[in-house]
Coordinates of C-alpha atoms in Angstrom, one line a residue:
Chain A
M12 CA 110.1 110.8 95.4
I13 CA 107.0 109.1 96.9
G14 CA 106.0 109.9 100.4
I15 CA 104.4 107.2 102.3
I16 CA 102.4 108.7 105.0
D17 CA 103.2 107.1 108.4
Y18 CA 100.4 107.8 110.9
G19 CA 100.8 104.6 113.0
A20 CA 98.9 102.3 110.7
G21 CA 100.0 98.9 109.8
N22 CA 101.0 97.5 106.3
L23 CA 103.2 100.5 105.6
R24 CA 106.2 98.3 105.4
S25 CA 104.5 96.1 102.8
V26 CA 103.9 99.1 100.6
K27 CA 107.5 100.3 101.0
K28 CA 108.8 96.8 100.1
A29 CA 106.7 96.7 97.0
L30 CA 107.9 100.1 95.9
D31 CA 111.5 99.1 96.7
Y32 CA 111.1 96.0 94.6
L33 CA 109.8 98.1 91.7
G34 CA 112.8 100.4 92.1
A35 CA 110.7 103.4 92.9
E36 CA 112.2 105.9 95.4
S37 CA 110.1 106.4 98.4
E38 CA 110.4 107.7 101.9
V39 CA 108.2 107.0 105.0
I40 CA 107.1 110.4 106.4
S41 CA 105.5 111.1 109.7
D42 CA 106.0 115.0 109.5
P43 CA 103.6 116.9 107.1
A44 CA 106.5 119.4 106.3
A45 CA 108.2 116.5 104.5
L46 CA 105.4 116.5 102.0
D47 CA 106.9 119.7 100.3
S48 CA 109.7 117.7 98.8
M49 CA 107.5 114.8 97.6
D50 CA 106.3 114.2 94.0
K51 CA 103.6 111.8 95.0
A52 CA 101.9 110.9 98.3
L53 CA 100.5 107.5 99.3
L54 CA 98.2 106.9 102.2
P55 CA 98.2 103.2 103.3
G56 CA 96.1 101.9 106.1
V57 CA 94.5 99.2 108.0
G58 CA 92.5 99.6 111.2
A59 CA 89.6 101.8 112.1
F60 CA 88.4 105.1 110.4
G61 CA 88.0 107.1 113.6
A62 CA 91.4 106.1 115.1
A63 CA 93.1 106.9 111.9
M64 CA 91.6 110.3 111.6
Q65 CA 92.5 111.0 115.1
R66 CA 96.2 110.1 114.5
L67 CA 96.2 112.2 111.2
A68 CA 94.9 115.1 113.3
E69 CA 97.5 114.6 116.1
Q70 CA 100.2 114.6 113.5
R71 CA 98.7 117.7 111.8
F72 CA 98.4 115.9 108.5
I73 CA 94.7 116.8 107.8
T74 CA 95.0 120.3 106.2
P75 CA 98.2 119.5 104.3
L76 CA 96.6 116.5 102.8
Q77 CA 93.4 118.3 101.9
R78 CA 95.5 121.1 100.2
W79 CA 97.6 118.5 98.4
M80 CA 94.5 116.9 97.0
A81 CA 92.8 120.2 96.2
A82 CA 95.9 121.1 94.2
D83 CA 95.4 117.9 92.2
R84 CA 98.8 116.5 93.1
P85 CA 99.4 112.7 92.6
F86 CA 97.9 110.8 95.5
L87 CA 96.9 107.2 96.1
G88 CA 94.9 105.9 99.1
I89 CA 95.0 102.2 99.8
C90 CA 92.2 100.3 101.6
L91 CA 91.4 102.4 104.8
G92 CA 93.6 105.1 103.1
M93 CA 91.0 105.2 100.3
Q94 CA 88.0 105.3 102.7
L95 CA 89.6 108.3 104.6
L96 CA 89.2 110.3 101.5
F97 CA 85.5 110.4 101.9
E98 CA 83.3 112.5 104.2
R99 CA 82.2 110.1 106.8
S100 CA 82.1 106.4 107.8
E101 CA 79.5 104.2 109.5
E102 CA 82.5 102.6 111.3
S103 CA 83.1 105.8 113.3
T104 CA 79.9 108.0 113.3
G105 CA 80.5 111.7 114.1
V106 CA 84.1 111.5 112.8
A107 CA 84.9 113.7 109.7
G108 CA 87.0 112.2 107.0
L109 CA 89.3 114.1 104.7
G110 CA 86.2 114.8 102.5
H111 CA 88.0 115.0 99.1
F112 CA 85.2 112.8 97.7
G113 CA 81.6 113.2 98.7
G114 CA 80.0 110.2 100.1
T115 CA 79.8 107.8 103.0
V116 CA 81.8 104.6 103.9
R117 CA 79.3 101.9 104.7
A118 CA 79.3 98.6 106.4
F119 CA 78.9 95.3 104.6
T120 CA 75.8 93.6 106.0
Q121 CA 75.9 90.4 103.8
H122 CA 78.3 87.5 103.6
K123 CA 81.2 87.1 105.9
V124 CA 82.8 90.2 107.4
P125 CA 85.5 91.3 106.8
Q126 CA 85.8 90.3 103.2
I127 CA 89.1 88.5 103.0
G128 CA 90.7 87.3 99.9
W129 CA 90.9 87.7 96.1
N130 CA 88.0 89.3 94.3
Q131 CA 87.6 90.7 90.8
L132 CA 88.0 94.3 89.7
H133 CA 85.5 95.3 87.0
Q134 CA 86.7 98.3 85.1
V135 CA 84.0 100.9 84.4
G136 CA 86.1 103.9 83.6
D137 CA 89.3 104.8 81.8
S138 CA 92.3 105.4 84.1
P139 CA 96.0 105.3 83.6
L140 CA 96.1 103.4 86.9
L141 CA 94.5 100.4 85.2
A142 CA 96.5 100.6 81.9
A143 CA 97.2 97.1 80.5
I144 CA 95.5 95.4 83.4
E145 CA 93.0 92.9 82.2
D146 CA 89.3 93.6 83.1
G147 CA 88.2 91.1 85.8
S148 CA 91.6 90.7 87.3
Y149 CA 91.8 89.4 90.9
F150 CA 93.1 91.6 93.7
Y151 CA 93.6 91.0 97.4
F152 CA 90.9 92.6 99.6
L153 CA 90.7 92.8 103.3
H154 CA 87.9 95.1 104.6
G155 CA 84.6 95.4 106.4
Y156 CA 83.4 98.7 105.0
Y157 CA 83.1 100.0 101.4
V158 CA 82.8 103.5 99.9
A159 CA 79.6 104.8 98.4
P160 CA 80.6 108.0 96.5
D161 CA 77.9 110.6 95.8
D162 CA 79.3 111.3 92.3
P163 CA 79.2 108.1 90.2
S164 CA 81.7 109.5 87.7
V165 CA 84.5 109.1 90.2
V166 CA 84.1 105.3 90.1
I167 CA 86.7 103.6 87.9
G168 CA 86.4 100.0 89.1
T169 CA 83.7 98.0 90.9
T170 CA 83.8 94.7 92.8
D171 CA 80.9 92.3 93.9
Y172 CA 80.5 91.2 97.4
G173 CA 76.8 90.8 98.1
L174 CA 76.4 94.1 96.3
R175 CA 78.4 95.9 93.7
Y176 CA 80.5 98.6 95.3
A177 CA 83.3 101.1 94.1
S178 CA 86.7 99.5 94.6
V179 CA 88.7 102.1 92.6
V180 CA 88.0 105.8 92.6
Q181 CA 89.7 108.7 90.9
R182 CA 89.2 112.4 90.2
G183 CA 92.1 114.0 88.5
R184 CA 95.3 112.7 90.0
V185 CA 93.8 111.7 93.3
M186 CA 93.1 108.0 93.4
G187 CA 92.0 105.3 95.8
A188 CA 92.0 101.5 95.7
Q189 CA 90.1 99.4 98.2
F190 CA 92.2 96.3 97.6
H191 CA 95.9 96.0 98.5
P192 CA 98.0 96.2 95.3
E193 CA 101.1 95.5 97.5
K194 CA 99.6 92.1 98.3
S195 CA 98.1 91.3 95.0
A196 CA 101.0 89.5 93.4
D197 CA 102.0 90.4 89.7
V198 CA 98.8 92.3 88.8
G199 CA 99.1 94.4 92.0
L200 CA 102.7 95.2 91.2
A201 CA 101.6 96.2 87.6
L202 CA 99.0 98.6 89.1
L203 CA 101.6 100.2 91.4
Q204 CA 104.0 100.5 88.4
N205 CA 101.2 102.3 86.5
W206 CA 100.8 104.7 89.4
I207 CA 104.5 105.3 89.5
D208 CA 104.9 105.8 85.7
R209 CA 101.7 107.3 84.5
C210 CA 99.6 108.9 87.2
Chain B
M17 CA 83.0 86.9 93.1
L18 CA 85.2 86.3 96.1
A19 CA 87.5 83.4 95.2
T20 CA 88.1 80.4 97.5
R21 CA 91.6 80.7 98.7
I22 CA 94.2 78.0 98.2
I23 CA 96.9 78.4 100.9
P24 CA 100.1 76.3 101.0
C25 CA 101.3 75.8 104.6
L26 CA 104.9 75.6 105.2
D27 CA 105.8 73.9 108.5
I28 CA 109.2 75.3 109.5
H29 CA 111.7 73.9 111.9
D30 CA 115.0 75.8 112.4
G31 CA 114.3 77.7 109.2
R32 CA 113.6 74.7 107.0
V33 CA 110.3 73.3 105.7
V34 CA 109.0 70.1 107.1
K35 CA 105.7 68.3 107.1
G36 CA 104.7 65.9 109.8
V37 CA 102.2 63.1 109.4
K38 CA 100.0 63.5 112.4
F39 CA 102.7 65.9 113.7
K40 CA 105.4 63.2 113.9
A41 CA 107.8 61.6 111.5
L42 CA 109.1 64.9 110.0
R43 CA 110.4 64.9 106.4
D44 CA 112.3 67.8 104.9
A45 CA 110.5 69.4 102.0
G46 CA 112.9 72.2 101.2
D47 CA 114.0 75.8 101.5
P48 CA 111.2 78.2 102.5
V49 CA 112.3 81.2 100.4
T50 CA 112.5 79.0 97.3
L51 CA 109.2 77.3 98.0
A52 CA 107.5 80.7 98.7
A53 CA 108.6 82.0 95.3
Y54 CA 107.5 78.8 93.6
Y55 CA 104.1 78.9 95.2
N56 CA 103.6 82.5 94.4
A57 CA 104.5 81.7 90.6
Q58 CA 101.8 78.9 90.8
R59 CA 99.2 81.5 92.0
A60 CA 99.0 80.5 95.6
D61 CA 96.6 83.0 97.2
E62 CA 98.4 83.3 100.5
L63 CA 101.1 81.5 102.4
I64 CA 101.2 80.3 106.0
F65 CA 104.4 79.6 107.9
L66 CA 104.1 77.6 111.1
D67 CA 107.1 77.2 113.3
I68 CA 107.0 73.8 114.8
G69 CA 110.5 74.0 116.4
A70 CA 109.1 75.5 119.6
S71 CA 112.4 77.0 120.5
Y72 CA 113.6 80.7 120.6
R73 CA 116.2 79.9 117.9
S74 CA 113.7 78.2 115.6
Q75 CA 111.2 81.1 116.0
A76 CA 113.9 83.7 115.3
L77 CA 115.1 81.8 112.2
L78 CA 111.5 81.9 110.9
I79 CA 111.3 85.7 111.4
E80 CA 114.4 86.0 109.3
V81 CA 112.9 83.8 106.6
V82 CA 109.7 85.8 106.5
E83 CA 111.7 89.0 106.2
A84 CA 113.5 87.7 103.1
I85 CA 110.3 86.4 101.6
S86 CA 108.4 89.6 102.1
R87 CA 110.9 91.5 99.9
Q88 CA 110.2 89.3 96.9
V89 CA 106.8 87.7 97.3
F90 CA 103.8 90.1 97.3
I91 CA 100.9 88.0 98.6
P92 CA 99.6 87.8 102.2
L93 CA 101.9 86.0 104.7
T94 CA 100.8 84.5 108.0
V95 CA 103.2 83.4 110.7
G96 CA 102.1 81.0 113.4
G97 CA 103.7 78.7 116.0
G98 CA 105.3 80.1 119.0
I99 CA 103.3 83.3 119.0
R100 CA 102.7 83.7 122.7
T101 CA 102.8 87.4 123.4
I102 CA 101.9 90.8 121.9
D103 CA 105.7 91.2 121.4
D104 CA 105.9 88.0 119.4
M105 CA 103.0 89.4 117.2
R106 CA 104.8 92.7 116.7
K107 CA 108.1 91.0 115.7
A108 CA 106.4 88.8 113.1
L109 CA 104.3 91.7 111.7
Q110 CA 107.4 94.0 111.6
A111 CA 109.4 91.3 109.7
G112 CA 106.8 91.4 107.0
A113 CA 104.0 89.0 108.1
D114 CA 100.4 90.3 107.4
K115 CA 98.8 88.1 110.0
V116 CA 99.8 86.0 113.0
A117 CA 98.2 82.8 114.1
T118 CA 98.0 81.7 117.7
C119 CA 96.7 78.4 119.1
T120 CA 97.9 77.3 122.5
A121 CA 98.7 80.7 123.9
A122 CA 95.2 81.9 123.1
I123 CA 93.6 79.0 124.9
Q124 CA 95.9 79.7 127.9
R125 CA 95.1 83.4 127.8
P126 CA 92.2 84.4 125.6
A127 CA 92.8 88.1 126.1
L128 CA 95.8 87.7 123.8
L129 CA 93.3 87.8 121.0
S130 CA 91.5 91.0 122.1
E131 CA 94.8 92.7 123.0
G132 CA 96.3 91.7 119.6
A133 CA 93.1 92.9 117.7
E134 CA 93.1 96.2 119.5
R135 CA 96.8 96.7 118.9
F136 CA 97.2 95.5 115.2
G137 CA 93.6 95.1 114.1
S138 CA 91.4 92.0 113.8
Q139 CA 92.5 91.5 110.3
C140 CA 96.0 90.5 111.6
I141 CA 94.7 88.0 114.2
V142 CA 94.1 84.4 113.1
L143 CA 93.0 81.9 115.8
S144 CA 94.3 78.4 115.0
I145 CA 92.1 75.6 116.4
D146 CA 93.5 72.1 116.6
A147 CA 90.2 70.1 117.0
K148 CA 89.9 66.6 118.1
Q149 CA 86.7 64.6 118.1
A150 CA 85.4 63.5 121.5
G151 CA 82.1 61.7 121.1
D152 CA 79.7 63.8 119.1
S153 CA 81.6 67.0 119.6
W154 CA 85.1 68.3 119.2
V155 CA 87.6 69.7 121.7
A156 CA 90.4 72.2 121.1
C157 CA 93.9 70.8 121.7
T158 CA 97.1 72.6 122.7
H159 CA 100.7 72.0 122.1
G160 CA 100.6 70.9 118.4
G161 CA 97.5 68.7 119.0
R162 CA 99.2 66.6 121.7
Q163 CA 97.1 67.8 124.7
A164 CA 93.3 67.9 124.6
T165 CA 91.4 70.5 126.7
E166 CA 87.8 70.5 127.7
L167 CA 87.2 73.5 125.5
D168 CA 84.4 72.8 122.9
A169 CA 85.9 73.7 119.5
I170 CA 82.8 75.3 118.2
E171 CA 82.3 77.4 121.3
W172 CA 85.9 78.5 121.2
A173 CA 85.6 79.6 117.6
M174 CA 82.6 81.7 118.6
A175 CA 84.3 83.2 121.6
A176 CA 87.4 84.0 119.6
E177 CA 85.3 85.9 117.0
R178 CA 83.8 88.0 120.0
L179 CA 87.3 88.5 121.3
G180 CA 88.5 90.0 118.0
A181 CA 89.9 87.1 115.9
G182 CA 89.6 87.9 112.2
E183 CA 89.9 84.4 110.8
I184 CA 89.8 80.8 112.0
L185 CA 92.4 78.3 110.9
L186 CA 90.6 75.0 111.7
N187 CA 92.7 71.9 111.7
S188 CA 91.4 68.4 112.3
I189 CA 93.9 66.5 114.4
D190 CA 92.1 63.2 113.6
R191 CA 92.5 63.8 109.9
D192 CA 95.8 65.5 109.8
G193 CA 98.1 63.6 107.5
T194 CA 95.7 60.8 106.9
R195 CA 94.6 61.8 103.4
D196 CA 91.1 60.6 104.2
G197 CA 89.5 63.9 103.5
Y198 CA 88.5 66.9 105.7
D199 CA 86.3 66.6 108.7
L200 CA 83.4 68.1 106.9
E201 CA 81.0 68.1 109.7
L202 CA 83.4 69.9 112.0
T203 CA 84.3 72.4 109.2
R204 CA 80.6 73.1 108.4
R205 CA 79.6 73.5 112.1
V206 CA 82.4 76.0 112.7
S207 CA 81.8 77.9 109.5
E208 CA 78.1 78.3 110.2
A209 CA 78.8 79.4 113.9
V210 CA 81.0 82.4 113.0
R211 CA 80.8 85.3 110.6
I212 CA 84.6 85.4 110.1
P213 CA 86.3 83.3 107.4
V214 CA 87.3 79.7 108.1
I215 CA 90.4 78.0 106.6
A216 CA 90.0 74.3 106.5
S217 CA 93.0 72.1 107.2
G218 CA 93.8 68.5 107.8
G219 CA 93.0 65.4 105.8
A220 CA 93.2 66.4 102.0
G221 CA 94.1 63.5 99.9
T222 CA 92.3 64.0 96.6
L223 CA 91.0 66.8 94.5
D224 CA 87.4 65.9 95.4
H225 CA 88.2 66.3 99.1
L226 CA 88.9 69.9 98.4
V227 CA 85.6 70.4 96.6
E228 CA 83.8 68.8 99.5
A229 CA 85.4 71.1 102.0
V230 CA 84.0 74.1 100.2
A231 CA 80.6 72.7 98.9
V232 CA 79.7 70.7 102.1
G233 CA 82.1 72.1 104.8
R234 CA 81.6 75.7 103.6
A235 CA 85.2 76.5 104.1
D236 CA 86.3 79.9 102.8
A237 CA 89.8 78.8 102.2
L238 CA 91.8 75.6 102.1
L239 CA 95.2 75.0 103.6
L240 CA 97.4 72.3 102.0
A241 CA 100.9 71.1 102.7
S242 CA 102.2 67.7 101.7
L243 CA 100.1 67.4 98.5
F244 CA 102.0 70.4 97.3
H245 CA 105.4 70.1 98.8
F246 CA 106.1 66.7 97.2
G247 CA 104.9 67.8 93.8
E248 CA 101.8 65.5 93.6
L249 CA 99.6 68.5 92.8
T250 CA 100.2 72.0 91.7
V251 CA 98.2 75.0 92.9
D252 CA 96.8 75.4 89.4
Q253 CA 95.6 71.7 89.2
V254 CA 93.7 72.3 92.4
K255 CA 92.2 75.5 91.1
A256 CA 91.3 74.1 87.7
H257 CA 89.4 71.2 89.4
L258 CA 87.6 73.6 91.8
Q259 CA 86.7 75.9 88.9
A260 CA 85.3 72.9 86.9
Q261 CA 83.0 72.2 89.9
G262 CA 81.7 75.8 89.8
I263 CA 83.8 77.2 92.7
P264 CA 85.3 80.6 92.0
V265 CA 89.1 80.7 92.2
R266 CA 91.8 83.1 91.1
R267 CA 93.8 81.8 88.1
G268 CA 95.8 83.2 85.2

C-alpha cells in the first residue's frame, strides 16, 4: 500500500488517479499514524516551501517522515515534495526543511519563471526509478526553484534551464523528482510503474 | 532545453467540442473525451478546455468531462470559460484540472487573480486576454471578445503577473478564425513585458505561422483548435516542422 501524504497541497488527486490507472493500491493519508501500515510513502506538492513545512508541522508529520527516510523505507517526493527533502530554501528563508538531503533549494534567475513545460531528463546515475526510460526523455516541469544538493553522488538526473540542475535525486530508497510524472504522459507513467515495482 | 508547447484547445458547449470562427458560426468537432485521448496519443503537451456555453448547465457538463478525462489522460489540463469565483476554480481543480483560466471575471474583479494564486498557487492561475487592436495599441475585451474595454492589453498582462497569474493565454480577436497568422507584434510585446510564459492564440493557418509565433512573437506555447480538430494537421506534423526550424519540441 502506498501512502500519499495529504498536507493540504494541490495535485494530490492527480497522483492518486495515476496510481489508480496503473492499478497500484494507494491511500491518501493525513494522519502520521497511518504511515505504519504503508509500504511506500509519496510526498506530492505544489505551492510554497514555508507554507508546506508549516502544514507538515501542524499535522505532526515531520518527525515520522524523517524517521521513515532515516530507516531507508521507500519514499518518493514530487516537485515541492522533493524540495522539502532538503535543508532549506531561498523561497522561505529561515524555515527548516526535512533535511534528509544536505543542500539548499535555489531560485531560478534566468529565463522565464516559473519554468512551465516539457524538458529533458539527462540520466547521470543508475537508478531502478529510470529503468528502461530513454535518456533525454521529456517530462513535465512546473517550478520556480531547484535543488542544489551538497553531495553530487545523490544526483541521478539533470535538466537544463539556464543552468544544469538536479532533477532526480536518490539515496538508497529515498527518491525525489522535480518534474510531475503524473502529468508526463506515457513516460511519466513508466517512471511511476518503476517506482511501484522496483524501488 | 525547454520545449515549445503545442496545446490543442477544445471549445466546449454543453459537453461537446465546437470551434467558432470569430466566435460565431459554431461547428461540432466531436466528443471531448475521445479527442483528449487522441491528442494525448499524438503527443499534445497540454490540453485546454474552454466552456463557451456560458450557462450553469454547460459549465457543470464540462466539469464532468474533465473528471472523466483526468482518469485516463495524464498531461496538464486547463479549464476556462465561466470561471468567475474562487469556488468555480476549486470545482475545476477538484475535478482534475491542473489550471484554471479566467478572462472577463478577472477584468471585472482583478483580485480574483491574487485570491486564486494565494489559495491554489500561481501555477494554477492562467489569465486569458482577448486582445483587440485599437489604433497602435490593443485593448482587452470581455464576454468572449464581444465587448471592448479601455484596458490596455499589455498593461493588463503586466498587472496580472503582479497579482499572481502564472501564465498568460493571449488571444488575438482580430485574427481568431482568420488563418492569416498570429498577431506577432502583440505577442512579442506581451511576451517581452512579462516574465511568465505566454501562450499565443488566434490566427494560425499554416505551419510557418507557428514558427513565426515562436521566432518573432516569442511565444512560449501555441494554442491550436480548428487546424487540429478537422484533421488538417496532426500535432506531430506541427512539431516536426518546428523542430526542422530549430525550435525544441517534445516528440517520440
